[in-house]
mmCIF file of C-alpha atoms and ligand atoms in Angstrom:
data_model
loop_
_atom_site.group_PDB
_atom_site.id
_atom_site.type_symbol
_atom_site.label_atom_id
_atom_site.label_comp_id
_atom_site.label_asym_id
_atom_site.label_seq_id
_atom_site.Cartn_x
_atom_site.Cartn_y
_atom_site.Cartn_z
ATOM 1 C CA MET A 447 37.667 148.240 -32.584
ATOM 2 C CA SER A 448 34.415 146.446 -31.845
ATOM 3 C CA ARG A 449 34.790 142.985 -30.370
ATOM 4 C CA THR A 450 33.064 139.864 -31.546
ATOM 5 C CA VAL A 451 31.113 138.303 -28.681
ATOM 6 C CA PHE A 452 29.342 134.960 -28.311
ATOM 7 C CA VAL A 453 25.628 134.935 -27.367
ATOM 8 C CA ASN A 454 23.576 131.736 -27.352
ATOM 9 C CA GLY A 455 25.133 130.134 -30.387
ATOM 10 C CA ASP A 456 25.966 133.246 -32.423
ATOM 11 C CA TYR A 457 29.140 135.274 -32.915
ATOM 12 C CA LEU A 458 28.079 138.920 -33.108
ATOM 13 C CA PRO A 459 29.518 142.448 -33.022
ATOM 14 C CA GLU A 460 29.440 143.485 -29.346
ATOM 15 C CA SER A 461 26.731 146.121 -29.951
ATOM 16 C CA GLU A 462 24.420 143.362 -31.158
ATOM 17 C CA GLY A 463 25.009 140.973 -28.260
ATOM 18 C CA LYS A 464 21.753 141.077 -26.266
ATOM 19 C CA ILE A 465 19.874 138.903 -23.807
ATOM 20 C CA SER A 466 16.291 138.965 -22.511
ATOM 21 C CA ILE A 467 15.183 141.265 -19.668
ATOM 22 C CA PHE A 468 13.636 138.064 -18.220
ATOM 23 C CA ASP A 469 16.986 136.332 -18.011
ATOM 24 C CA ARG A 470 17.348 134.838 -14.528
ATOM 25 C CA GLY A 471 20.969 135.937 -14.443
ATOM 26 C CA PHE A 472 19.727 139.523 -14.644
ATOM 27 C CA LEU A 473 16.719 139.101 -12.305
ATOM 28 C CA PHE A 474 18.120 136.748 -9.644
ATOM 29 C CA ALA A 475 21.887 136.446 -10.258
ATOM 30 C CA ASP A 476 20.931 132.843 -11.050
ATOM 31 C CA GLY A 477 24.074 132.064 -13.003
ATOM 32 C CA VAL A 478 27.728 131.125 -12.821
ATOM 33 C CA TYR A 479 30.832 132.291 -14.627
ATOM 34 C CA GLU A 480 34.490 131.666 -15.310
ATOM 35 C CA VAL A 481 37.352 133.938 -16.289
ATOM 36 C CA THR A 482 40.211 132.286 -18.169
ATOM 37 C CA ALA A 483 43.483 134.027 -18.970
ATOM 38 C CA VAL A 484 44.964 134.065 -22.470
ATOM 39 C CA VAL A 485 48.732 134.411 -22.966
ATOM 40 C CA ASN A 486 50.344 134.271 -26.427
ATOM 41 C CA GLY A 487 46.878 133.469 -27.798
ATOM 42 C CA LYS A 488 46.670 130.325 -25.604
ATOM 43 C CA LEU A 489 44.259 129.511 -22.776
ATOM 44 C CA VAL A 490 45.866 129.269 -19.314
ATOM 45 C CA ASP A 491 44.642 126.576 -16.854
ATOM 46 C CA TYR A 492 41.586 125.877 -19.035
ATOM 47 C CA GLY A 493 41.034 122.370 -17.592
ATOM 48 C CA PRO A 494 40.778 123.515 -13.943
ATOM 49 C CA HIS A 495 38.410 126.353 -14.938
ATOM 50 C CA MET A 496 36.080 123.875 -16.616
ATOM 51 C CA GLU A 497 36.259 121.490 -13.672
ATOM 52 C CA ARG A 498 35.198 124.352 -11.429
ATOM 53 C CA LEU A 499 32.422 125.373 -13.835
ATOM 54 C CA ASP A 500 31.133 121.810 -13.767
ATOM 55 C CA ARG A 501 31.078 121.871 -9.975
ATOM 56 C CA SER A 502 29.359 125.294 -9.821
ATOM 57 C CA LEU A 503 26.672 124.075 -12.263
ATOM 58 C CA ARG A 504 26.108 120.871 -10.304
ATOM 59 C CA GLU A 505 25.839 122.713 -6.977
ATOM 60 C CA LEU A 506 23.109 124.925 -8.481
ATOM 61 C CA ARG A 507 21.447 122.018 -10.352
ATOM 62 C CA MET A 508 22.002 123.718 -13.703
ATOM 63 C CA ALA A 509 22.714 121.773 -16.874
ATOM 64 C CA TRP A 510 25.772 122.324 -19.046
ATOM 65 C CA PRO A 511 24.757 124.806 -21.771
ATOM 66 C CA CYS A 512 26.537 122.741 -24.463
ATOM 67 C CA SER A 513 29.071 119.949 -24.587
ATOM 68 C CA ARG A 514 32.548 120.413 -23.108
ATOM 69 C CA ASP A 515 34.079 120.171 -26.565
ATOM 70 C CA GLU A 516 31.717 122.878 -27.853
ATOM 71 C CA LEU A 517 32.586 125.183 -24.969
ATOM 72 C CA ARG A 518 36.305 124.736 -25.623
ATOM 73 C CA ALA A 519 35.698 125.462 -29.317
ATOM 74 C CA ILE A 520 33.795 128.674 -28.371
ATOM 75 C CA HIS A 521 36.724 129.797 -26.202
ATOM 76 C CA GLU A 522 39.187 129.157 -29.012
ATOM 77 C CA GLU A 523 36.972 130.750 -31.641
ATOM 78 C CA ILE A 524 36.519 134.065 -29.815
ATOM 79 C CA VAL A 525 40.248 134.261 -29.181
ATOM 80 C CA LYS A 526 40.727 133.809 -32.932
ATOM 81 C CA ARG A 527 37.961 136.166 -34.054
ATOM 82 C CA ASN A 528 39.283 138.928 -31.785
ATOM 83 C CA ALA A 529 42.942 138.168 -32.550
ATOM 84 C CA LEU A 530 43.448 138.129 -28.772
ATOM 85 C CA LYS A 531 47.086 137.703 -27.801
ATOM 86 C CA GLU A 532 46.853 138.536 -24.109
ATOM 87 C CA GLY A 533 43.865 139.109 -21.837
ATOM 88 C CA ILE A 534 40.889 137.191 -20.528
ATOM 89 C CA ILE A 535 37.818 135.339 -21.696
ATOM 90 C CA TYR A 536 34.734 135.892 -19.574
ATOM 91 C CA MET A 537 31.998 133.281 -19.903
ATOM 92 C CA GLN A 538 28.668 133.105 -18.124
ATOM 93 C CA VAL A 539 25.882 130.538 -17.952
ATOM 94 C CA THR A 540 22.492 131.389 -16.480
ATOM 95 C CA ARG A 541 19.310 129.410 -15.887
ATOM 96 C CA GLY A 542 17.902 131.330 -18.860
ATOM 97 C CA ALA A 543 14.879 133.516 -19.527
ATOM 98 C CA ALA A 544 11.478 132.694 -18.001
ATOM 99 C CA ASP A 545 8.560 134.524 -16.424
ATOM 100 C CA ARG A 546 9.752 135.941 -13.107
ATOM 101 C CA ASP A 547 9.309 133.240 -10.478
ATOM 102 C CA PHE A 548 11.808 132.274 -7.782
ATOM 103 C CA LYS A 549 11.255 128.570 -8.445
ATOM 104 C CA PHE A 550 13.258 126.981 -11.274
ATOM 105 C CA PRO A 551 11.522 127.077 -14.674
ATOM 106 C CA LYS A 552 10.023 123.680 -15.612
ATOM 107 C CA GLU A 553 12.144 123.457 -18.743
ATOM 108 C CA PRO A 554 15.058 125.840 -18.292
ATOM 109 C CA LYS A 555 16.900 126.827 -21.445
ATOM 110 C CA SER A 556 20.231 128.176 -20.315
ATOM 111 C CA THR A 557 21.847 131.361 -21.575
ATOM 112 C CA LEU A 558 25.519 131.160 -22.567
ATOM 113 C CA ILE A 559 27.586 134.228 -23.344
ATOM 114 C CA ALA A 560 31.310 134.814 -23.724
ATOM 115 C CA PHE A 561 33.476 137.789 -24.525
ATOM 116 C CA THR A 562 37.149 138.726 -24.576
ATOM 117 C CA GLN A 563 38.956 141.565 -22.855
ATOM 118 C CA ALA A 564 42.476 142.467 -23.961
ATOM 119 C CA MET A 565 44.737 143.111 -20.941
ATOM 120 C CA LYS A 566 48.435 143.238 -20.108
ATOM 121 C CA LEU A 567 48.850 140.226 -17.871
ATOM 122 C CA VAL A 568 52.537 139.377 -18.141
ATOM 123 C CA ASP A 569 54.000 142.897 -18.146
ATOM 124 C CA ASN A 570 51.519 144.223 -15.624
ATOM 125 C CA PRO A 571 53.162 147.310 -14.039
ATOM 126 C CA ASN A 572 51.414 146.542 -10.719
ATOM 127 C CA ALA A 573 53.572 143.455 -10.391
ATOM 128 C CA VAL A 574 56.740 145.585 -10.411
ATOM 129 C CA THR A 575 55.651 148.006 -7.685
ATOM 130 C CA GLY A 576 53.284 145.732 -5.765
ATOM 131 C CA VAL A 577 49.754 146.813 -4.785
ATOM 132 C CA LYS A 578 47.950 148.088 -1.704
ATOM 133 C CA VAL A 579 45.036 146.335 -0.020
ATOM 134 C CA THR A 580 42.560 147.349 2.669
ATOM 135 C CA THR A 581 40.421 145.119 4.876
ATOM 136 C CA THR A 582 36.646 145.127 5.039
ATOM 137 C CA PRO A 583 34.002 142.895 6.663
ATOM 138 C CA ASP A 584 33.036 139.851 4.594
ATOM 139 C CA ILE A 585 29.301 140.321 4.042
ATOM 140 C CA ARG A 586 28.847 137.612 1.385
ATOM 141 C CA TRP A 587 26.591 134.549 1.508
ATOM 142 C CA ALA A 588 27.760 131.215 2.891
ATOM 143 C CA ARG A 589 28.509 129.429 -0.432
ATOM 144 C CA ARG A 590 31.511 131.319 -1.754
ATOM 145 C CA ASP A 591 32.860 128.047 -3.155
ATOM 146 C CA ILE A 592 30.311 128.396 -5.992
ATOM 147 C CA LYS A 593 31.377 130.926 -8.615
ATOM 148 C CA THR A 594 28.053 132.731 -9.011
ATOM 149 C CA VAL A 595 27.468 136.108 -10.652
ATOM 150 C CA MET A 596 26.051 137.379 -7.338
ATOM 151 C CA LEU A 597 28.913 139.839 -6.875
ATOM 152 C CA LEU A 598 27.423 142.866 -5.130
ATOM 153 C CA ALA A 599 29.420 142.422 -1.904
ATOM 154 C CA PRO A 600 32.706 142.176 -3.868
ATOM 155 C CA VAL A 601 31.666 145.228 -5.926
ATOM 156 C CA LEU A 602 31.135 147.270 -2.745
ATOM 157 C CA GLY A 603 34.356 145.976 -1.177
ATOM 158 C CA LYS A 604 36.441 146.764 -4.262
ATOM 159 C CA GLN A 605 34.912 150.252 -4.548
ATOM 160 C CA GLU A 606 35.700 150.931 -0.875
ATOM 161 C CA ALA A 607 39.304 149.835 -1.462
ATOM 162 C CA TYR A 608 39.549 152.007 -4.570
ATOM 163 C CA GLU A 609 38.234 155.052 -2.689
ATOM 164 C CA LYS A 610 40.944 154.467 -0.054
ATOM 165 C CA GLY A 611 43.630 154.393 -2.749
ATOM 166 C CA ALA A 612 43.989 150.610 -2.689
ATOM 167 C CA HIS A 613 43.788 147.973 -5.383
ATOM 168 C CA GLU A 614 41.958 145.189 -3.554
ATOM 169 C CA ALA A 615 40.036 144.580 -0.334
ATOM 170 C CA TRP A 616 40.722 141.562 1.850
ATOM 171 C CA MET A 617 37.510 140.458 3.474
ATOM 172 C CA VAL A 618 37.501 139.606 7.168
ATOM 173 C CA GLU A 619 35.112 137.279 9.000
ATOM 174 C CA GLY A 620 35.378 136.069 12.599
ATOM 175 C CA GLY A 621 38.610 138.044 12.976
ATOM 176 C CA VAL A 622 40.414 136.267 10.110
ATOM 177 C CA VAL A 623 40.912 137.002 6.412
ATOM 178 C CA THR A 624 38.758 134.935 4.048
ATOM 179 C CA GLU A 625 40.001 136.159 0.642
ATOM 180 C CA GLY A 626 40.095 139.190 -1.645
ATOM 181 C CA THR A 627 36.979 140.471 -3.422
ATOM 182 C CA SER A 628 38.241 138.819 -6.625
ATOM 183 C CA SER A 629 41.378 136.973 -5.553
ATOM 184 C CA ASN A 630 42.828 134.553 -2.980
ATOM 185 C CA ALA A 631 44.947 135.966 -0.136
ATOM 186 C CA TYR A 632 48.404 134.912 1.113
ATOM 187 C CA ILE A 633 51.092 136.025 3.516
ATOM 188 C CA VAL A 634 54.704 134.832 3.814
ATOM 189 C CA LYS A 635 56.472 134.404 7.151
ATOM 190 C CA ASP A 636 59.981 132.979 7.567
ATOM 191 C CA GLY A 637 59.966 131.703 3.981
ATOM 192 C CA LYS A 638 56.653 129.842 4.403
ATOM 193 C CA VAL A 639 53.483 130.776 2.490
ATOM 194 C CA ILE A 640 50.316 130.891 4.614
ATOM 195 C CA THR A 641 46.833 130.818 3.051
ATOM 196 C CA ARG A 642 43.420 129.745 4.146
ATOM 197 C CA GLY A 643 42.353 126.140 3.462
ATOM 198 C CA LEU A 644 39.518 125.382 1.045
ATOM 199 C CA SER A 645 35.941 125.317 2.373
ATOM 200 C CA ASN A 646 32.584 126.906 1.537
ATOM 201 C CA SER A 647 34.023 130.199 2.862
ATOM 202 C CA ILE A 648 36.260 130.903 -0.147
ATOM 203 C CA LEU A 649 36.499 130.240 -3.863
ATOM 204 C CA ALA A 650 38.910 127.480 -4.861
ATOM 205 C CA GLY A 651 41.073 129.611 -7.161
ATOM 206 C CA CYS A 652 42.518 127.970 -10.260
ATOM 207 C CA THR A 653 45.603 130.170 -9.851
ATOM 208 C CA ARG A 654 45.798 129.023 -6.213
ATOM 209 C CA ARG A 655 45.785 125.434 -7.409
ATOM 210 C CA ALA A 656 48.591 126.099 -9.921
ATOM 211 C CA LEU A 657 50.542 127.983 -7.234
ATOM 212 C CA PHE A 658 50.334 125.009 -4.854
ATOM 213 C CA ARG A 659 51.745 122.715 -7.546
ATOM 214 C CA LEU A 660 54.555 125.121 -8.462
ATOM 215 C CA ALA A 661 55.455 125.710 -4.795
ATOM 216 C CA ARG A 662 55.582 121.978 -4.115
ATOM 217 C CA ASP A 663 57.749 121.342 -7.184
ATOM 218 C CA HIS A 664 60.190 124.071 -6.134
ATOM 219 C CA GLY A 665 60.428 123.322 -2.412
ATOM 220 C CA ILE A 666 58.390 126.318 -1.193
ATOM 221 C CA MET A 667 56.340 125.368 1.894
ATOM 222 C CA ILE A 668 52.648 126.263 2.099
ATOM 223 C CA GLU A 669 50.672 126.132 5.334
ATOM 224 C CA GLU A 670 46.885 126.093 4.917
ATOM 225 C CA ARG A 671 45.358 128.030 7.771
ATOM 226 C CA ALA A 672 43.496 131.249 8.411
ATOM 227 C CA PHE A 673 45.416 134.382 9.446
ATOM 228 C CA THR A 674 44.370 137.635 11.109
ATOM 229 C CA PRO A 675 44.898 141.147 9.719
ATOM 230 C CA ASP A 676 47.407 141.723 12.586
ATOM 231 C CA GLU A 677 49.416 138.715 11.464
ATOM 232 C CA ALA A 678 49.318 140.045 7.900
ATOM 233 C CA TYR A 679 50.584 143.488 8.995
ATOM 234 C CA ALA A 680 53.615 141.743 10.569
ATOM 235 C CA ALA A 681 54.256 139.387 7.617
ATOM 236 C CA ASP A 682 57.501 139.396 5.601
ATOM 237 C CA GLU A 683 55.543 139.403 2.327
ATOM 238 C CA ALA A 684 51.955 139.302 1.115
ATOM 239 C CA PHE A 685 50.355 138.560 -2.226
ATOM 240 C CA LEU A 686 47.160 137.651 -4.029
ATOM 241 C CA THR A 687 46.338 135.319 -6.890
ATOM 242 C CA SER A 688 43.681 135.352 -9.611
ATOM 243 C CA ALA A 689 43.371 134.312 -13.238
ATOM 244 C CA SER A 690 43.732 137.894 -14.457
ATOM 245 C CA GLN A 691 46.506 138.979 -12.068
ATOM 246 C CA PHE A 692 48.410 135.718 -11.703
ATOM 247 C CA VAL A 693 50.625 136.141 -8.605
ATOM 248 C CA MET A 694 50.471 139.794 -7.513
ATOM 249 C CA PRO A 695 52.720 141.220 -4.755
ATOM 250 C CA ILE A 696 51.142 143.309 -1.992
ATOM 251 C CA VAL A 697 53.277 146.002 -0.363
ATOM 252 C CA GLU A 698 50.770 147.692 1.941
ATOM 253 C CA ILE A 699 47.794 146.481 4.005
ATOM 254 C CA ASP A 700 45.532 149.037 5.740
ATOM 255 C CA GLY A 701 48.279 151.650 5.388
ATOM 256 C CA ARG A 702 50.991 149.424 6.990
ATOM 257 C CA ARG A 703 54.010 148.652 4.838
ATOM 258 C CA ILE A 704 54.690 144.958 4.326
ATOM 259 C CA GLY A 705 58.299 143.796 4.342
ATOM 260 C CA GLY A 706 60.319 146.723 3.040
ATOM 261 C CA GLY A 707 57.429 148.077 0.953
ATOM 262 C CA GLN A 708 58.827 146.177 -2.054
ATOM 263 C CA PRO A 709 57.775 142.856 -3.597
ATOM 264 C CA GLY A 710 59.671 140.181 -1.651
ATOM 265 C CA PRO A 711 61.768 137.234 -2.915
ATOM 266 C CA VAL A 712 59.168 134.482 -2.386
ATOM 267 C CA VAL A 713 56.389 136.262 -4.285
ATOM 268 C CA ARG A 714 58.786 137.297 -7.067
ATOM 269 C CA LYS A 715 59.911 133.678 -7.451
ATOM 270 C CA LEU A 716 56.315 132.378 -7.487
ATOM 271 C CA ARG A 717 55.248 134.952 -10.093
ATOM 272 C CA GLU A 718 58.214 134.063 -12.281
ATOM 273 C CA LEU A 719 57.370 130.343 -12.062
ATOM 274 C CA PHE A 720 53.741 131.069 -12.940
ATOM 275 C CA LEU A 721 54.694 133.225 -15.928
ATOM 276 C CA GLN A 722 57.089 130.579 -17.238
ATOM 277 C CA GLU A 723 54.304 128.031 -17.141
ATOM 278 C CA ALA A 724 51.666 130.374 -18.624
ATOM 279 C CA ALA A 725 53.955 131.141 -21.565
ATOM 280 C CA THR A 726 54.079 127.461 -22.474
ATOM 281 C CA SER A 727 50.452 126.480 -21.648
ATOM 282 C CA GLY A 728 47.686 125.631 -24.051
HETATM 283 N N1 LIG B 814 38.339 134.408 -4.874
HETATM 284 C C1 LIG B 814 37.362 135.142 -5.441
HETATM 285 C C2 LIG B 814 36.267 135.645 -4.587
HETATM 286 C C3 LIG B 814 37.400 135.428 -6.821
HETATM 287 O O1 LIG B 814 36.412 136.153 -7.389
HETATM 288 C C4 LIG B 814 38.497 134.965 -7.577
HETATM 289 C C5 LIG B 814 38.596 135.307 -9.041
HETATM 290 N N2 LIG B 814 37.666 134.622 -9.793
HETATM 291 C C6 LIG B 814 39.478 134.190 -6.954
HETATM 292 C C7 LIG B 814 39.368 133.941 -5.597
HETATM 293 C C8 LIG B 814 40.654 133.639 -7.727
HETATM 294 O O2 LIG B 814 40.254 132.564 -8.543
HETATM 295 P P1 LIG B 814 41.043 132.253 -9.895
HETATM 296 O O3 LIG B 814 42.474 132.077 -9.531
HETATM 297 O O4 LIG B 814 40.423 130.993 -10.396
HETATM 298 O O5 LIG B 814 40.810 133.410 -10.802
#
């Protein structure tokens, strides 16, 4: 069935959703995006996603494409029009269409698009078995804290992982793991979760933020520091987080089995806590 998508103010059948070839998102990757999960027809962690969007826009000196209330209404409307029960909403804002020139247009008119993608998030079979990851050099730019659509390095990293039979690539810089191509990275040692602290080197994940709150509320310790691939190979557990995967166990890194090759108790507990909260969010 054809989806209904949102393009610059209109709800259209997906085949009719079009933007200009002069759009700066297309020409320069001059745009930002957010991906928000939907469970039971309700938006998960919507507030944090919009806070991050606001920050990304400010960092790139782009205006909001509409009011915050309008953007929330667009999210809710495409969920409704597509009868989406479970999946994601992708939304993107660009600096709009203008004659090709690196400098900002004098009067930018931003492009705003949004679409839904139905996905199994809660009963994701990957969460039962756990997934494999590989490591790859982090070749991205220095402002990974801004959620831009400039995703070629993650595309290449994910493809490399896929061709090696893995689900995700953990990117490595200066001998330590930064994050996954589309997720944050964690290991567990002696019951304690270890993940890199926030900086310009990684994206501040909304799922990461929720995880920190849930861990604190349930007495699970988190240490914010970088770790090496060698430390990860020797970890008791490993996992990743993202809006579309929630808390996802990792059972193999670069061909080395983690823990017993099964999702461990800490990650299973954290996923369960996240799912409980997602089921009652809105
Ligand atoms: N890091 C990167 C590079 C990502 O692309 C993502 C997914 N957007 C994340 C981390 C996880 O962020 P979130 O939990 O907000 O989806």
